[in-house]
mmCIF file of C-alpha atoms in Angstrom:
data_model
loop_
_atom_site.group_PDB
_atom_site.id
_atom_site.type_symbol
_atom_site.label_atom_id
_atom_site.label_comp_id
_atom_site.label_asym_id
_atom_site.label_seq_id
_atom_site.Cartn_x
_atom_site.Cartn_y
_atom_site.Cartn_z
ATOM 1 C CA MET G 1 30.841 -18.551 -7.897
ATOM 2 C CA LEU G 2 33.448 -18.660 -5.138
ATOM 3 C CA THR G 3 32.693 -17.727 -1.560
ATOM 4 C CA ARG G 4 35.079 -15.656 0.542
ATOM 5 C CA ARG G 5 36.516 -18.879 1.876
ATOM 6 C CA GLY G 6 36.938 -20.169 -1.673
ATOM 7 C CA TRP G 7 38.695 -17.020 -2.835
ATOM 8 C CA ALA G 8 40.984 -17.173 0.220
ATOM 9 C CA LEU G 9 41.885 -20.791 -0.596
ATOM 10 C CA THR G 10 42.482 -19.980 -4.265
ATOM 11 C CA ILE G 11 44.677 -16.958 -3.505
ATOM 12 C CA GLY G 12 46.449 -18.949 -0.815
ATOM 13 C CA GLY G 13 47.299 -21.635 -3.359
ATOM 14 C CA LEU G 14 48.682 -18.967 -5.687
ATOM 15 C CA VAL G 15 50.830 -17.526 -2.897
ATOM 16 C CA LEU G 16 52.138 -20.989 -2.058
ATOM 17 C CA ALA G 17 53.012 -21.621 -5.717
ATOM 18 C CA VAL G 18 54.900 -18.298 -5.965
ATOM 19 C CA ALA G 19 56.712 -18.994 -2.705
ATOM 20 C CA GLY G 20 57.642 -22.466 -3.912
ATOM 21 C CA ARG G 21 59.073 -20.942 -7.077
ATOM 22 C CA LEU G 22 61.098 -18.366 -5.164
ATOM 23 C CA LEU G 23 62.326 -20.730 -2.453
ATOM 24 C CA GLY G 24 62.618 -23.805 -4.597
ATOM 25 C CA LEU G 25 60.591 -25.956 -2.178
ATOM 26 C CA LEU G 26 58.603 -28.807 -3.707
ATOM 27 C CA GLU G 27 56.420 -29.061 -0.608
ATOM 28 C CA LEU G 28 54.939 -25.626 -1.293
ATOM 29 C CA TYR G 29 53.992 -26.710 -4.825
ATOM 30 C CA VAL G 30 52.240 -29.743 -3.334
ATOM 31 C CA LEU G 31 50.273 -27.565 -0.901
ATOM 32 C CA ALA G 32 49.278 -25.187 -3.732
ATOM 33 C CA ALA G 33 48.082 -28.111 -5.835
ATOM 34 C CA GLY G 34 46.090 -29.394 -2.867
ATOM 35 C CA CYS G 35 44.341 -26.028 -2.526
ATOM 36 C CA TRP G 36 43.390 -25.964 -6.185
ATOM 37 C CA ALA G 37 42.318 -29.592 -6.174
ATOM 38 C CA THR G 38 40.024 -28.870 -3.226
ATOM 39 C CA MET G 39 38.473 -25.995 -5.135
ATOM 40 C CA GLY G 40 37.994 -28.230 -8.171
ATOM 41 C CA MET G 41 36.181 -30.806 -6.054
ATOM 42 C CA ALA G 42 33.921 -28.114 -4.607
ATOM 43 C CA LEU G 43 32.958 -26.901 -8.079
ATOM 44 C CA GLY G 44 32.479 -30.474 -9.265
ATOM 45 C CA PHE G 45 30.189 -31.207 -6.332
ATOM 46 C CA LEU G 46 27.908 -28.326 -7.336
ATOM 47 C CA ALA G 47 27.887 -29.426 -10.966
ATOM 48 C CA LEU G 48 27.006 -33.036 -10.070
ATOM 49 C CA ASN G 49 24.330 -32.125 -7.499
ATOM 50 C CA PRO G 50 21.880 -29.774 -9.229
ATOM 51 C CA ALA G 51 18.739 -28.501 -7.521
ATOM 52 C CA ASP G 52 15.517 -27.777 -9.367
ATOM 53 C CA ILE G 53 13.464 -25.930 -6.756
ATOM 54 C CA ALA G 54 10.260 -24.112 -7.710
ATOM 55 C CA ALA G 55 8.783 -21.480 -5.414
ATOM 56 C CA ARG G 56 5.651 -19.382 -5.081
ATOM 57 C CA ARG G 57 5.530 -16.375 -2.741
ATOM 58 C CA THR G 58 2.312 -15.162 -1.124
ATOM 59 C CA ILE G 59 2.127 -11.992 0.970
ATOM 60 C CA THR G 60 -0.788 -11.867 3.420
ATOM 61 C CA PRO G 61 -2.350 -9.367 3.497
ATOM 62 C CA HIS G 62 -1.137 -7.688 0.319
ATOM 63 C CA SER G 63 -1.673 -4.300 1.945
ATOM 64 C CA VAL G 64 -1.267 -3.242 5.584
ATOM 65 C CA ARG G 65 -1.286 -0.059 7.599
ATOM 66 C CA ALA G 66 1.975 1.434 8.758
ATOM 67 C CA GLY G 67 3.085 -0.253 11.967
ATOM 68 C CA ASP G 68 1.430 -3.592 11.196
ATOM 69 C CA GLU G 69 3.127 -6.786 10.034
ATOM 70 C CA ALA G 70 2.663 -8.837 6.890
ATOM 71 C CA ARG G 71 3.307 -12.559 6.599
ATOM 72 C CA VAL G 72 5.266 -13.934 3.651
ATOM 73 C CA GLU G 73 4.499 -17.569 2.814
ATOM 74 C CA LEU G 74 6.866 -19.530 0.545
ATOM 75 C CA ALA G 75 5.583 -22.697 -1.130
ATOM 76 C CA LEU G 76 8.539 -24.800 -2.356
ATOM 77 C CA GLN G 77 8.715 -27.948 -4.466
ATOM 78 C CA ASN G 78 11.590 -30.147 -5.593
ATOM 79 C CA ARG G 79 10.982 -30.659 -9.321
ATOM 80 C CA GLY G 80 14.166 -32.679 -9.791
ATOM 81 C CA ARG G 81 14.373 -36.457 -10.197
ATOM 82 C CA ARG G 82 16.444 -36.998 -7.085
ATOM 83 C CA ARG G 83 16.858 -35.725 -3.583
ATOM 84 C CA SER G 84 17.769 -32.045 -3.463
ATOM 85 C CA PRO G 85 20.792 -30.724 -1.538
ATOM 86 C CA VAL G 86 20.534 -28.270 1.336
ATOM 87 C CA VAL G 87 19.365 -24.931 -0.096
ATOM 88 C CA GLU G 88 19.607 -21.472 1.414
ATOM 89 C CA LEU G 89 16.800 -19.081 0.427
ATOM 90 C CA ARG G 90 17.552 -15.366 0.345
ATOM 91 C CA ASP G 91 14.662 -12.938 -0.087
ATOM 92 C CA PRO G 92 15.687 -9.248 -0.100
ATOM 93 C CA VAL G 93 13.256 -6.768 1.453
ATOM 94 C CA ASP G 94 12.911 -3.262 0.004
ATOM 95 C CA GLY G 95 16.132 -3.506 -1.989
ATOM 96 C CA GLY G 96 18.278 -2.785 1.073
ATOM 97 C CA PRO G 97 20.476 -4.839 3.381
ATOM 98 C CA ARG G 98 17.453 -6.431 5.029
ATOM 99 C CA ARG G 99 16.711 -9.917 3.747
ATOM 100 C CA ALA G 100 15.123 -13.120 4.934
ATOM 101 C CA ARG G 101 17.500 -16.122 5.062
ATOM 102 C CA ILE G 102 16.014 -19.608 5.382
ATOM 103 C CA LEU G 103 17.748 -22.996 5.185
ATOM 104 C CA ILE G 104 15.716 -25.748 3.532
ATOM 105 C CA ALA G 105 16.596 -29.348 4.342
ATOM 106 C CA PRO G 106 16.998 -31.853 1.478
ATOM 107 C CA LEU G 107 13.686 -32.683 -0.204
ATOM 108 C CA PRO G 108 12.834 -35.979 -1.911
ATOM 109 C CA ALA G 109 11.933 -35.821 -5.589
ATOM 110 C CA GLY G 110 8.517 -34.203 -6.035
ATOM 111 C CA ALA G 111 8.231 -33.291 -2.340
ATOM 112 C CA SER G 112 6.914 -29.924 -1.164
ATOM 113 C CA GLU G 113 7.763 -27.719 1.774
ATOM 114 C CA ARG G 114 6.568 -24.425 3.216
ATOM 115 C CA ALA G 115 8.436 -21.631 4.939
ATOM 116 C CA HIS G 116 7.388 -18.236 6.161
ATOM 117 C CA TYR G 117 8.651 -15.041 7.712
ATOM 118 C CA ARG G 118 7.196 -11.675 8.741
ATOM 119 C CA ILE G 119 7.844 -8.175 7.442
ATOM 120 C CA PRO G 120 7.485 -5.312 9.948
ATOM 121 C CA THR G 121 6.461 -1.935 8.552
ATOM 122 C CA GLU G 122 7.366 1.492 9.843
ATOM 123 C CA ARG G 123 6.184 4.021 7.266
ATOM 124 C CA ARG G 124 3.789 4.086 4.365
ATOM 125 C CA GLY G 125 5.002 3.209 0.902
ATOM 126 C CA VAL G 126 5.584 0.207 -1.321
ATOM 127 C CA ILE G 127 7.994 -2.469 -0.099
ATOM 128 C CA ALA G 128 9.575 -4.604 -2.819
ATOM 129 C CA VAL G 129 10.103 -8.194 -1.703
ATOM 130 C CA GLY G 130 12.480 -10.332 -3.738
ATOM 131 C CA PRO G 131 13.616 -11.630 -6.103
ATOM 132 C CA LEU G 132 13.821 -14.913 -4.196
ATOM 133 C CA GLU G 133 17.171 -16.598 -4.653
ATOM 134 C CA ALA G 134 17.987 -20.274 -3.991
ATOM 135 C CA ARG G 135 21.673 -20.718 -3.157
ATOM 136 C CA ARG G 136 23.561 -24.036 -2.922
ATOM 137 C CA PHE G 137 26.958 -24.626 -1.296
ATOM 138 C CA ASP G 138 29.491 -27.416 -1.403
ATOM 139 C CA PRO G 139 30.106 -29.304 1.910
ATOM 140 C CA VAL G 140 32.890 -26.934 3.001
ATOM 141 C CA ALA G 141 31.316 -23.738 1.603
ATOM 142 C CA LEU G 142 34.076 -22.924 -0.876
ATOM 143 C CA ALA G 143 31.766 -22.342 -3.843
ATOM 144 C CA THR G 144 28.123 -21.487 -4.360
ATOM 145 C CA ARG G 145 25.578 -21.527 -7.160
ATOM 146 C CA ALA G 146 22.511 -19.299 -7.096
ATOM 147 C CA ALA G 147 19.287 -19.212 -9.109
ATOM 148 C CA THR G 148 16.299 -16.869 -9.004
ATOM 149 C CA ILE G 149 13.172 -18.925 -8.288
ATOM 150 C CA ALA G 150 10.510 -16.242 -7.624
ATOM 151 C CA PRO G 151 10.081 -12.682 -8.993
ATOM 152 C CA VAL G 152 9.661 -9.455 -7.045
ATOM 153 C CA SER G 153 6.386 -8.951 -5.141
ATOM 154 C CA GLU G 154 5.005 -5.737 -3.671
ATOM 155 C CA LEU G 155 3.653 -5.023 -0.222
ATOM 156 C CA VAL G 156 1.643 -1.802 -0.066
ATOM 157 C CA VAL G 157 1.834 -0.027 3.288
ATOM 158 C CA PHE G 158 -1.110 2.314 3.802
ATOM 159 C CA PRO G 159 -0.719 5.546 5.802
ATOM 160 C CA ILE G 160 -1.596 5.632 9.479
ATOM 161 C CA VAL G 161 -5.329 6.296 9.866
ATOM 162 C CA GLU G 162 -6.770 8.026 12.918
ATOM 163 C CA ALA G 163 -10.384 7.709 14.083
ATOM 164 C CA LEU G 164 -12.078 10.933 12.942
ATOM 165 C CA LEU G 165 -15.580 12.283 12.700
ATOM 166 C CA PRO G 166 -16.746 12.707 9.073
ATOM 167 C CA LEU G 167 -16.761 16.029 7.291
ATOM 168 C CA PRO G 168 -19.767 18.271 7.975
ATOM 169 C CA HIS G 169 -22.451 17.927 5.342
ATOM 170 C CA ALA G 170 -22.541 20.715 2.754
ATOM 171 C CA PRO G 171 -25.884 20.815 0.898
ATOM 172 C CA GLY G 172 -25.754 21.900 -2.716
ATOM 173 C CA ASP G 173 -27.475 21.559 -6.053
ATOM 174 C CA ASP G 174 -26.702 17.857 -6.354
ATOM 175 C CA ARG G 175 -29.782 15.747 -5.617
ATOM 176 C CA ARG G 176 -27.558 13.294 -3.743
ATOM 177 C CA GLY G 177 -26.238 16.062 -1.570
ATOM 178 C CA GLY G 178 -29.404 16.969 0.322
ATOM 179 C CA PHE G 179 -29.955 16.926 4.061
ATOM 180 C CA ARG G 180 -28.243 14.288 6.176
ATOM 181 C CA ARG G 181 -31.276 12.023 6.507
ATOM 182 C CA ALA G 182 -32.727 9.182 4.535
ATOM 183 C CA SER G 183 -35.651 10.081 2.310
ATOM 184 C CA ALA G 184 -39.053 8.496 2.855
ATOM 185 C CA ILE G 185 -38.608 5.940 0.130
ATOM 186 C CA GLY G 186 -41.719 5.258 -1.886
ATOM 187 C CA ALA G 187 -43.948 7.506 0.227
ATOM 188 C CA THR G 188 -43.400 10.945 -1.263
ATOM 189 C CA GLY G 189 -41.926 12.603 -4.322
ATOM 190 C CA GLU G 190 -42.881 12.633 -7.945
ATOM 191 C CA ASP G 191 -39.658 11.633 -9.746
ATOM 192 C CA PHE G 192 -39.277 7.935 -10.433
ATOM 193 C CA TYR G 193 -35.892 6.599 -9.270
ATOM 194 C CA ALA G 194 -35.914 2.788 -9.173
ATOM 195 C CA LEU G 195 -37.801 -0.411 -8.396
ATOM 196 C CA ARG G 196 -37.155 -2.344 -5.222
ATOM 197 C CA PRO G 197 -38.716 -5.220 -3.218
ATOM 198 C CA TRP G 198 -41.695 -4.378 -0.995
ATOM 199 C CA VAL G 199 -41.066 -4.143 2.759
ATOM 200 C CA VAL G 200 -43.511 -3.857 5.629
ATOM 201 C CA GLY G 201 -44.861 -0.313 5.829
ATOM 202 C CA ASP G 202 -44.717 0.471 2.108
ATOM 203 C CA ASP G 203 -47.812 1.999 0.506
ATOM 204 C CA LEU G 204 -49.517 -0.679 -1.617
ATOM 205 C CA ARG G 205 -50.467 2.040 -4.087
ATOM 206 C CA GLN G 206 -46.801 2.155 -5.099
ATOM 207 C CA VAL G 207 -46.717 -1.518 -6.125
ATOM 208 C CA HIS G 208 -45.538 -1.976 -9.715
ATOM 209 C CA TRP G 209 -47.748 -4.861 -10.833
ATOM 210 C CA PRO G 210 -46.012 -5.798 -14.119
ATOM 211 C CA SER G 211 -42.687 -6.243 -12.314
ATOM 212 C CA THR G 212 -44.433 -8.049 -9.460
ATOM 213 C CA ALA G 213 -45.918 -10.558 -11.898
ATOM 214 C CA ARG G 214 -42.601 -11.060 -13.662
ATOM 215 C CA ARG G 215 -40.514 -11.503 -10.498
ATOM 216 C CA ASP G 216 -43.181 -13.311 -8.479
ATOM 217 C CA GLU G 217 -42.635 -10.918 -5.549
ATOM 218 C CA LEU G 218 -44.091 -7.577 -4.576
ATOM 219 C CA THR G 219 -42.087 -4.752 -6.187
ATOM 220 C CA VAL G 220 -42.662 -1.075 -5.437
ATOM 221 C CA ARG G 221 -41.667 2.167 -7.141
ATOM 222 C CA GLN G 222 -39.000 4.222 -5.403
ATOM 223 C CA HIS G 223 -39.463 7.909 -6.142
ATOM 224 C CA ASP G 224 -37.098 9.762 -3.845
ATOM 225 C CA VAL G 225 -33.328 9.448 -4.144
ATOM 226 C CA PRO G 226 -31.766 8.374 -0.820
ATOM 227 C CA TRP G 227 -29.318 10.802 0.754
ATOM 228 C CA GLN G 228 -25.666 10.449 -0.136
ATOM 229 C CA GLY G 229 -23.190 13.167 0.674
ATOM 230 C CA ARG G 230 -20.061 14.108 -1.236
ATOM 231 C CA ALA G 231 -16.671 14.669 0.327
ATOM 232 C CA THR G 232 -13.594 15.946 -1.514
ATOM 233 C CA ILE G 233 -10.116 15.862 -0.008
ATOM 234 C CA VAL G 234 -7.531 18.139 -1.645
ATOM 235 C CA LEU G 235 -3.924 17.361 -0.693
ATOM 236 C CA ASP G 236 -1.004 19.684 -1.403
ATOM 237 C CA VAL G 237 2.078 17.552 -2.138
ATOM 238 C CA ARG G 238 4.414 20.185 -3.577
ATOM 239 C CA ALA G 239 7.940 19.431 -2.393
ATOM 240 C CA ARG G 240 8.982 23.015 -1.674
ATOM 241 C CA TYR G 241 6.323 23.333 1.025
ATOM 242 C CA HIS G 242 7.053 20.006 2.737
ATOM 243 C CA ASP G 243 9.854 18.153 4.415
ATOM 244 C CA ASP G 244 9.679 14.385 4.876
ATOM 245 C CA ASP G 245 7.928 14.593 8.240
ATOM 246 C CA SER G 246 5.303 17.152 7.244
ATOM 247 C CA LEU G 247 4.508 15.230 4.049
ATOM 248 C CA GLU G 248 3.929 12.024 6.005
ATOM 249 C CA GLN G 249 1.733 13.893 8.470
ATOM 250 C CA ALA G 250 -0.274 15.486 5.652
ATOM 251 C CA VAL G 251 -0.757 12.154 3.851
ATOM 252 C CA SER G 252 -1.858 10.494 7.097
ATOM 253 C CA ALA G 253 -4.348 13.325 7.682
ATOM 254 C CA ALA G 254 -5.770 12.941 4.170
ATOM 255 C CA ALA G 255 -6.053 9.163 4.619
ATOM 256 C CA SER G 256 -7.871 9.616 7.928
ATOM 257 C CA ILE G 257 -10.395 12.030 6.377
ATOM 258 C CA VAL G 258 -10.911 9.692 3.411
ATOM 259 C CA ALA G 259 -11.597 6.777 5.744
ATOM 260 C CA ALA G 260 -13.972 8.756 7.964
ATOM 261 C CA SER G 261 -15.935 10.113 4.998
ATOM 262 C CA GLY G 262 -16.146 6.733 3.292
ATOM 263 C CA GLN G 263 -17.322 4.978 6.436
ATOM 264 C CA GLY G 264 -19.960 7.683 6.819
ATOM 265 C CA GLY G 265 -21.493 6.669 3.474
ATOM 266 C CA SER G 266 -20.387 9.670 1.431
ATOM 267 C CA LEU G 267 -19.079 9.620 -2.109
ATOM 268 C CA VAL G 268 -15.359 10.357 -1.712
ATOM 269 C CA ARG G 269 -13.004 12.140 -4.097
ATOM 270 C CA LEU G 270 -9.248 12.682 -3.714
ATOM 271 C CA ILE G 271 -7.483 15.485 -5.579
ATOM 272 C CA THR G 272 -3.737 16.073 -5.263
ATOM 273 C CA THR G 273 -1.706 19.015 -6.490
ATOM 274 C CA ASP G 274 0.320 16.782 -8.805
ATOM 275 C CA GLY G 275 -2.773 16.712 -11.043
ATOM 276 C CA ALA G 276 -4.300 13.382 -9.975
ATOM 277 C CA ASP G 277 -8.075 13.195 -9.483
ATOM 278 C CA SER G 278 -9.797 9.999 -8.360
ATOM 279 C CA GLY G 279 -13.332 11.163 -9.139
ATOM 280 C CA PHE G 280 -16.243 10.448 -6.812
ATOM 281 C CA GLY G 281 -16.764 6.886 -5.692
ATOM 282 C CA THR G 282 -17.891 4.789 -2.781
ATOM 283 C CA GLY G 283 -17.463 1.302 -1.431
ATOM 284 C CA ALA G 284 -14.545 -0.711 -0.066
ATOM 285 C CA ALA G 285 -12.803 -1.073 -3.434
ATOM 286 C CA HIS G 286 -12.812 2.706 -4.053
ATOM 287 C CA LEU G 287 -11.492 3.463 -0.574
ATOM 288 C CA GLU G 288 -8.756 0.852 -0.919
ATOM 289 C CA ALA G 289 -7.737 2.383 -4.252
ATOM 290 C CA LEU G 290 -7.479 5.808 -2.592
ATOM 291 C CA MET G 291 -5.400 4.364 0.243
ATOM 292 C CA GLU G 292 -3.051 2.736 -2.255
ATOM 293 C CA ARG G 293 -2.769 6.029 -4.125
ATOM 294 C CA LEU G 294 -1.814 7.747 -0.857
ATOM 295 C CA ALA G 295 0.629 4.948 -0.017
ATOM 296 C CA ARG G 296 2.475 5.458 -3.311
ATOM 297 C CA LEU G 297 2.340 9.266 -3.200
ATOM 298 C CA GLU G 298 5.574 11.240 -3.382
ATOM 299 C CA ALA G 299 6.267 14.944 -3.158
ATOM 300 C CA GLY G 300 6.045 16.710 -6.497
ATOM 301 C CA ALA G 301 7.716 19.712 -8.025
ATOM 302 C CA GLY G 302 6.430 22.682 -9.973
ATOM 303 C CA ASP G 303 3.695 25.245 -9.564
ATOM 304 C CA LEU G 304 0.086 24.711 -8.625
ATOM 305 C CA PRO G 305 -1.613 23.144 -11.680
ATOM 306 C CA ALA G 306 -5.152 23.746 -12.856
ATOM 307 C CA LEU G 307 -7.361 21.619 -10.605
ATOM 308 C CA PRO G 308 -11.009 20.638 -11.143
ATOM 309 C CA SER G 309 -13.799 22.218 -9.128
ATOM 310 C CA THR G 310 -15.911 20.033 -6.884
ATOM 311 C CA SER G 311 -19.164 19.937 -4.945
ATOM 312 C CA GLY G 312 -20.196 18.990 -1.435
ATOM 313 C CA ALA G 313 -17.966 19.096 1.641
ATOM 314 C CA MET G 314 -14.264 19.696 1.051
ATOM 315 C CA ALA G 315 -11.113 19.354 3.143
ATOM 316 C CA LEU G 316 -7.806 21.007 2.299
ATOM 317 C CA VAL G 317 -4.699 19.300 3.649
ATOM 318 C CA VAL G 318 -1.747 21.651 3.309
ATOM 319 C CA SER G 319 1.536 22.661 4.859
ATOM 320 C CA ALA G 320 1.749 25.758 7.008
ATOM 321 C CA ASP G 321 4.198 27.135 4.441
ATOM 322 C CA THR G 322 1.606 27.134 1.663
ATOM 323 C CA PRO G 323 1.196 30.743 0.457
ATOM 324 C CA ALA G 324 -2.043 32.530 1.303
ATOM 325 C CA ALA G 325 -2.807 33.045 -2.407
ATOM 326 C CA ASP G 326 -2.577 29.298 -3.003
ATOM 327 C CA MET G 327 -4.776 28.635 0.016
ATOM 328 C CA THR G 328 -7.427 30.932 -1.409
ATOM 329 C CA HIS G 329 -7.155 29.309 -4.826
ATOM 330 C CA LEU G 330 -7.535 25.818 -3.367
ATOM 331 C CA ALA G 331 -10.499 26.889 -1.256
ATOM 332 C CA ARG G 332 -12.260 28.129 -4.405
ATOM 333 C CA LEU G 333 -12.311 24.588 -5.781
ATOM 334 C CA GLY G 334 -15.371 23.977 -3.610
ATOM 335 C CA ASP G 335 -18.815 25.328 -4.330
ATOM 336 C CA ARG G 336 -19.197 26.931 -0.877
ATOM 337 C CA PRO G 337 -16.896 28.995 1.368
ATOM 338 C CA SER G 338 -17.460 26.688 4.344
ATOM 339 C CA SER G 339 -14.848 24.184 3.169
ATOM 340 C CA LEU G 340 -12.712 22.789 5.930
ATOM 341 C CA THR G 341 -8.981 23.502 5.962
ATOM 342 C CA VAL G 342 -6.480 21.256 7.736
ATOM 343 C CA VAL G 343 -3.087 22.818 8.291
ATOM 344 C CA VAL G 344 -0.078 20.612 9.084
ATOM 345 C CA VAL G 345 2.384 22.925 10.819
ATOM 346 C CA ASP G 346 5.893 22.782 9.413
ATOM 347 C CA ARG G 347 8.439 21.949 12.099
ATOM 348 C CA ALA G 348 10.916 24.494 10.736
ATOM 349 C CA THR G 349 8.656 27.520 10.659
ATOM 350 C CA GLY G 350 5.528 26.811 12.679
ATOM 351 C CA THR G 351 3.630 29.393 10.642
ATOM 352 C CA ASP G 352 0.133 30.105 11.931
ATOM 353 C CA ARG G 353 -2.616 29.839 9.324
ATOM 354 C CA SER G 354 -5.525 30.572 11.629
ATOM 355 C CA ALA G 355 -6.741 33.137 9.093
ATOM 356 C CA ALA G 356 -7.185 30.508 6.377
ATOM 357 C CA PRO G 357 -10.648 30.366 4.753
ATOM 358 C CA GLY G 358 -13.272 28.058 6.219
ATOM 359 C CA THR G 359 -12.932 26.105 9.438
ATOM 360 C CA THR G 360 -9.255 25.715 10.307
ATOM 361 C CA VAL G 361 -7.700 22.827 12.236
ATOM 362 C CA LEU G 362 -4.114 23.524 13.266
ATOM 363 C CA VAL G 363 -1.911 20.481 13.843
ATOM 364 C CA GLY G 364 1.577 20.809 15.272
ATOM 365 C CA ALA G 365 4.498 18.831 13.923
ATOM 366 C CA GLY G 366 4.298 15.235 15.092
ATOM 367 C CA GLN G 367 0.960 15.767 16.846
ATOM 368 C CA PRO G 368 -2.113 13.567 16.221
ATOM 369 C CA LEU G 369 -4.913 15.014 14.133
ATOM 370 C CA ALA G 370 -7.870 13.405 15.908
ATOM 371 C CA PRO G 371 -8.219 15.650 19.008
ATOM 372 C CA ALA G 372 -8.213 18.973 17.121
ATOM 373 C CA TRP G 373 -10.277 17.599 14.227
ATOM 374 C CA ASN G 374 -12.984 16.045 16.382
ATOM 375 C CA ARG G 375 -13.312 19.209 18.422
ATOM 376 C CA ALA G 376 -13.825 21.220 15.228
ATOM 377 C CA MET G 377 -16.340 18.720 13.882
ATOM 378 C CA ALA G 378 -18.263 18.690 17.144
ATOM 379 C CA ALA G 379 -18.427 22.469 17.063
ATOM 380 C CA ALA G 380 -19.707 22.256 13.471
ATOM 381 C CA GLY G 381 -22.514 19.985 14.609
ATOM 382 C CA VAL G 382 -21.420 16.748 12.931
#
């Protein structure tokens, strides 16, 4: 492949040949031949100096929050039998004009090298990195030869998460949704739940002797189920009720509530109006999966689909343009009318939804959620 300089030299030789023909000057033919001979030498240099470079790309961490940086590490190795030429690495970022460009000095046969660069992030989403291209040039940069040496990798950018208080506890029929306190394990209750190791203070009458003999350690019966709340976050992502800014604000609000509820020990469930339902879960892996789901989320089209009902505390994250009938329908997904509603005010309309069901937190366009949310949670006695 010719570079711009190579194409200029080739076209220049053609112009010189035409001019020599028209003017009848042998000197112009000689100059044209010199241009083409130079191009031939450049192409021959690339053919006689191959490069067999292998690469492995590692992105650390593989997921970050918006505004943070990720580090891209490139592990390179010369798999050829002789010294490699100078190689330029080009690694596109997010399919746009941004790309990392790194020059690698000649490597002896079998030698390895490392290079790295950083990727800044601005908004949530998935950033495609690559494919990584190794490009060689002749000494005067008239021609180039490129080869793809690493596939595309993904960097997941999580939404911005604010520090929030957890949702207020909503007791219900679920045994794991009782009062916000730990049960007196092994001391009261009649229903058998599990076996666990004995700790100081346990009633010796609850010792399970067969298991103790088998495990060679004191094991007691656990009768009461420990408390574990349930939190459901319902996010309206319908495109006709959001612009880009309000959608990002709504997704960030949902991510913040998910994080606060998960850190509080509750089972967390995420439902979106595009029909996705994560189901209840807990633990770091479940929360990371929810954050990745929110990172990849895009506005959807269509009407409000049939959504599953849920139990425990519930938060609605909607646009201020969401119709009142839809608000009522979404609120009915919960088993109690005390569900919490978060309204992200649309910049264009600024509609007030203070009459929405449940506890309402109004958030202006571009404003942080934490102050208004934490005030509402404090008032609710969280």
